[in-house]
Tab-separated table of C-alpha atoms in Angstrom:
chain	number	residue	atom	x	y	z
A	937	MET	CA	-5.265	9.020	31.926
A	938	PHE	CA	-4.097	7.060	28.872
A	939	ARG	CA	-0.718	8.524	27.912
A	940	ILE	CA	0.558	8.546	24.343
A	941	ALA	CA	3.706	9.471	22.458
A	942	VAL	CA	3.350	10.592	18.848
A	943	LEU	CA	6.148	10.034	16.329
A	944	ILE	CA	6.107	12.279	13.255
A	945	SER	CA	8.098	13.161	10.143
A	946	GLY	CA	5.977	15.784	8.400
A	947	GLY	CA	3.513	18.621	8.597
A	948	GLY	CA	1.600	17.213	11.534
A	949	SER	CA	-1.997	17.248	10.302
A	950	ASN	CA	-2.762	13.915	12.009
A	951	LEU	CA	-0.999	15.194	15.130
A	952	LYS	CA	-3.264	18.245	15.032
A	953	SER	CA	-6.356	16.028	14.974
A	954	LEU	CA	-4.998	14.011	17.917
A	955	ILE	CA	-4.424	17.235	19.863
A	956	GLU	CA	-7.975	18.436	19.162
A	957	TYR	CA	-9.501	15.197	20.461
A	958	GLN	CA	-7.302	14.813	23.549
A	959	ASP	CA	-9.379	17.508	25.280
A	960	LYS	CA	-12.219	15.025	25.532
A	961	ASN	CA	-10.272	13.262	28.329
A	962	TYR	CA	-9.721	9.963	26.522
A	963	TYR	CA	-5.956	10.312	26.305
A	964	ASN	CA	-3.118	12.745	26.821
A	965	ILE	CA	-0.224	13.383	24.438
A	966	ASP	CA	2.869	13.428	26.659
A	967	ILE	CA	5.532	13.846	23.993
A	968	VAL	CA	5.954	14.331	20.247
A	969	ILE	CA	9.171	13.125	18.634
A	970	ALA	CA	10.214	13.892	15.054
A	971	ASP	CA	12.884	12.014	13.138
A	972	ARG	CA	13.609	15.049	10.938
A	973	VAL	CA	12.960	18.791	10.989
A	974	CYS	CA	9.258	19.217	10.232
A	975	GLY	CA	6.236	21.431	10.796
A	976	GLY	CA	4.657	19.027	13.255
A	977	LEU	CA	7.167	20.043	15.939
A	978	SER	CA	5.766	23.596	15.936
A	979	ILE	CA	2.224	22.253	16.230
A	980	ALA	CA	3.218	20.306	19.346
A	981	GLU	CA	5.126	23.222	20.872
A	982	ASN	CA	2.220	25.616	20.228
A	983	ALA	CA	-0.083	23.165	22.032
A	984	GLY	CA	2.251	23.076	25.036
A	985	ILE	CA	3.373	19.498	24.368
A	986	LYS	CA	7.007	18.457	24.815
A	987	ALA	CA	8.477	18.240	21.311
A	988	LEU	CA	11.855	16.715	20.427
A	989	LEU	CA	13.867	16.309	17.271
A	990	ILE	CA	15.858	13.072	17.225
A	991	ASP	CA	17.292	13.212	13.734
A	992	ARG	CA	17.462	9.900	11.880
A	993	LYS	CA	20.557	11.044	9.948
A	994	THR	CA	22.431	11.861	13.140
A	995	TYR	CA	21.502	8.761	15.151
A	996	ARG	CA	21.050	6.156	12.375
A	997	GLU	CA	21.097	2.691	14.040
A	998	GLU	CA	20.721	4.316	17.479
A	999	LEU	CA	17.552	6.230	16.506
A	1000	PHE	CA	15.102	3.976	18.308
A	1001	LYS	CA	17.305	3.641	21.398
A	1002	LYS	CA	17.312	7.446	21.626
A	1003	ILE	CA	13.539	7.582	21.108
A	1004	ASP	CA	12.969	4.856	23.701
A	1005	ASN	CA	15.023	6.805	26.263
A	1006	GLU	CA	12.451	9.628	26.012
A	1007	LEU	CA	9.380	7.456	26.583
A	1008	HIS	CA	8.372	7.468	30.241
A	1009	ASN	CA	5.083	5.953	31.503
A	1010	ILE	CA	3.698	5.794	27.970
A	1011	ASP	CA	0.710	3.534	27.256
A	1012	LEU	CA	0.722	3.806	23.451
A	1013	ILE	CA	3.042	5.003	20.685
A	1014	VAL	CA	1.255	6.504	17.685
A	1015	LEU	CA	3.018	6.785	14.339
A	1016	ALA	CA	1.364	9.741	12.604
A	1017	GLY	CA	3.126	10.250	9.297
A	1018	PHE	CA	6.353	8.797	10.700
A	1019	LEU	CA	8.536	7.661	7.804
A	1020	SER	CA	11.437	5.834	9.464
A	1021	ILE	CA	11.208	2.037	9.462
A	1022	VAL	CA	10.751	0.982	13.075
A	1023	ASP	CA	13.567	-1.067	14.610
A	1024	THR	CA	12.814	-4.738	15.448
A	1025	ASN	CA	13.959	-4.474	19.075
A	1026	PHE	CA	11.796	-1.401	19.603
A	1027	ILE	CA	8.787	-3.250	18.141
A	1028	LYS	CA	9.418	-6.242	20.436
A	1029	LYS	CA	9.711	-4.032	23.509
A	1030	TRP	CA	6.501	-2.126	22.690
A	1031	ASP	CA	4.588	-5.117	21.250
A	1032	LYS	CA	0.894	-4.276	20.696
A	1033	ASN	CA	1.581	-0.753	21.982
A	1034	ILE	CA	2.605	0.870	18.681
A	1035	ILE	CA	0.026	1.831	16.080
A	1036	ASN	CA	0.276	3.425	12.655
A	1037	ILE	CA	-2.129	5.175	10.300
A	1038	HIS	CA	-1.791	4.208	6.632
A	1039	PRO	CA	-3.573	5.901	3.683
A	1040	SER	CA	-5.105	2.793	2.105
A	1041	LEU	CA	-7.401	-0.074	2.972
A	1042	LEU	CA	-4.759	-2.524	4.083
A	1043	PRO	CA	-3.689	-5.112	3.158
A	1044	LYS	CA	-3.964	-3.415	-0.262
A	1045	TYR	CA	-1.331	-0.827	-1.160
A	1046	GLY	CA	0.874	-1.270	1.885
A	1047	GLY	CA	4.501	-2.186	2.360
A	1048	LYS	CA	7.839	-0.815	1.243
A	1049	GLY	CA	7.539	2.317	-0.882
A	1050	MET	CA	3.829	2.695	-0.210
A	1051	TYR	CA	3.545	6.028	1.577
A	1052	GLY	CA	2.135	9.464	0.824
A	1053	ILE	CA	1.119	10.224	-2.749
A	1054	HIS	CA	2.591	6.889	-3.972
A	1055	VAL	CA	-0.308	5.045	-2.333
A	1056	HIS	CA	-2.939	7.155	-4.083
A	1057	GLU	CA	-1.175	6.868	-7.433
A	1058	ALA	CA	-1.213	3.071	-7.067
A	1059	VAL	CA	-4.893	3.020	-6.046
A	1060	ILE	CA	-5.876	5.025	-9.145
A	1061	ALA	CA	-3.589	2.966	-11.418
A	1062	GLY	CA	-5.234	-0.157	-9.974
A	1063	LYS	CA	-8.661	1.208	-10.978
A	1064	GLU	CA	-10.012	0.697	-7.459
A	1065	LYS	CA	-13.582	1.764	-6.707
A	1066	GLU	CA	-12.741	2.586	-3.088
A	1067	SER	CA	-9.782	3.477	-0.969
A	1068	GLY	CA	-9.494	4.771	2.562
A	1069	CYS	CA	-7.242	4.562	5.563
A	1070	THR	CA	-6.265	1.992	8.161
A	1071	VAL	CA	-5.034	2.133	11.739
A	1072	HIS	CA	-3.037	-1.011	12.509
A	1073	TYR	CA	-0.551	-2.412	14.993
A	1074	VAL	CA	3.092	-2.077	13.999
A	1075	THR	CA	5.010	-5.308	13.443
A	1076	ASP	CA	8.232	-6.270	11.642
A	1077	THR	CA	6.206	-6.556	8.438
A	1078	ILE	CA	5.704	-3.047	7.031
A	1079	ASP	CA	1.961	-2.277	7.168
A	1080	GLY	CA	1.352	-5.936	8.057
A	1081	GLY	CA	0.097	-5.738	11.645
A	1082	ASP	CA	-3.445	-6.522	12.795
A	1083	ILE	CA	-6.011	-3.974	11.669
A	1084	ILE	CA	-7.661	-1.948	14.449
A	1085	MET	CA	-10.013	0.267	12.408
A	1086	GLN	CA	-10.587	1.378	8.813
A	1087	ALA	CA	-12.492	4.152	7.036
A	1088	ARG	CA	-13.575	3.928	3.424
A	1089	VAL	CA	-13.489	6.611	0.722
A	1090	GLU	CA	-15.010	6.332	-2.745
A	1091	VAL	CA	-12.575	6.642	-5.655
A	1092	LYS	CA	-14.241	8.856	-8.253
A	1093	GLU	CA	-13.645	8.600	-11.995
A	1094	ASP	CA	-12.069	12.039	-12.241
A	1095	ASP	CA	-9.869	11.684	-9.158
A	1096	THR	CA	-6.229	12.625	-9.352
A	1097	PRO	CA	-3.868	11.204	-6.723
A	1098	GLU	CA	-3.812	14.626	-5.055
A	1099	ILE	CA	-7.614	14.936	-4.866
A	1100	LEU	CA	-7.975	11.394	-3.525
A	1101	GLN	CA	-5.196	12.054	-0.990
A	1102	LYS	CA	-7.111	15.073	0.372
A	1103	ARG	CA	-10.339	13.080	0.803
A	1104	VAL	CA	-8.513	10.204	2.500
A	1105	LEU	CA	-6.744	12.643	4.825
A	1106	VAL	CA	-10.101	13.998	6.028
A	1107	GLU	CA	-10.967	10.453	7.120
A	1108	GLU	CA	-7.526	9.900	8.681
A	1109	HIS	CA	-8.136	12.924	10.906
A	1110	LYS	CA	-11.279	11.250	12.279
A	1111	LEU	CA	-10.052	7.657	12.339
A	1112	LEU	CA	-6.765	8.069	14.219
A	1113	PRO	CA	-8.248	9.780	17.315
A	1114	SER	CA	-11.129	7.256	17.284
A	1115	ALA	CA	-8.663	4.356	17.264
A	1116	VAL	CA	-6.663	5.856	20.147
A	1117	LYS	CA	-9.895	6.359	22.098
A	1118	LYS	CA	-10.911	2.748	21.416
A	1119	LEU	CA	-7.552	1.468	22.652
A	1120	SER	CA	-7.680	3.721	25.717
A	1121	GLU	CA	-10.961	2.057	26.702
A	1122	SER	CA	-9.785	-1.535	26.274
């Protein structure tokens, strides 16, 4: 069985979609780690998955050493709404075994400061006709790793950032489990 760790910082909606799809025997979520108190921890606990809080404010420069100490026999690390910038040494150790979901069609609207609603505000300000989401490998360049999969979403004339964000999130919930399944088969 392909074993994954999921790192989170928020409500856990992408985690929830990963949990729903794991029953199809493609992968198993061994552990969920949050870098701050968040709703996603309860989702993991309610699903019977080991859930840990390793607070970024407490551990600071040691955050990724602490996270790494909890990863045993893991095949893939999935960043699902994880907001901390990943440490270079951690990236090197887990090279090509860390993926992230981003709410835009990378390489557009990625990088420092481009997360959450900020991405959708920028897409609308840029008068884009389409947006979407991207699953990519994590590298030292924020949102700069090789693209694994993307899903497209039309940007409508009357879209607000919040409305666009909701439509993109629907696609994220499909795309992330599909990308993990694809990687589990390779």
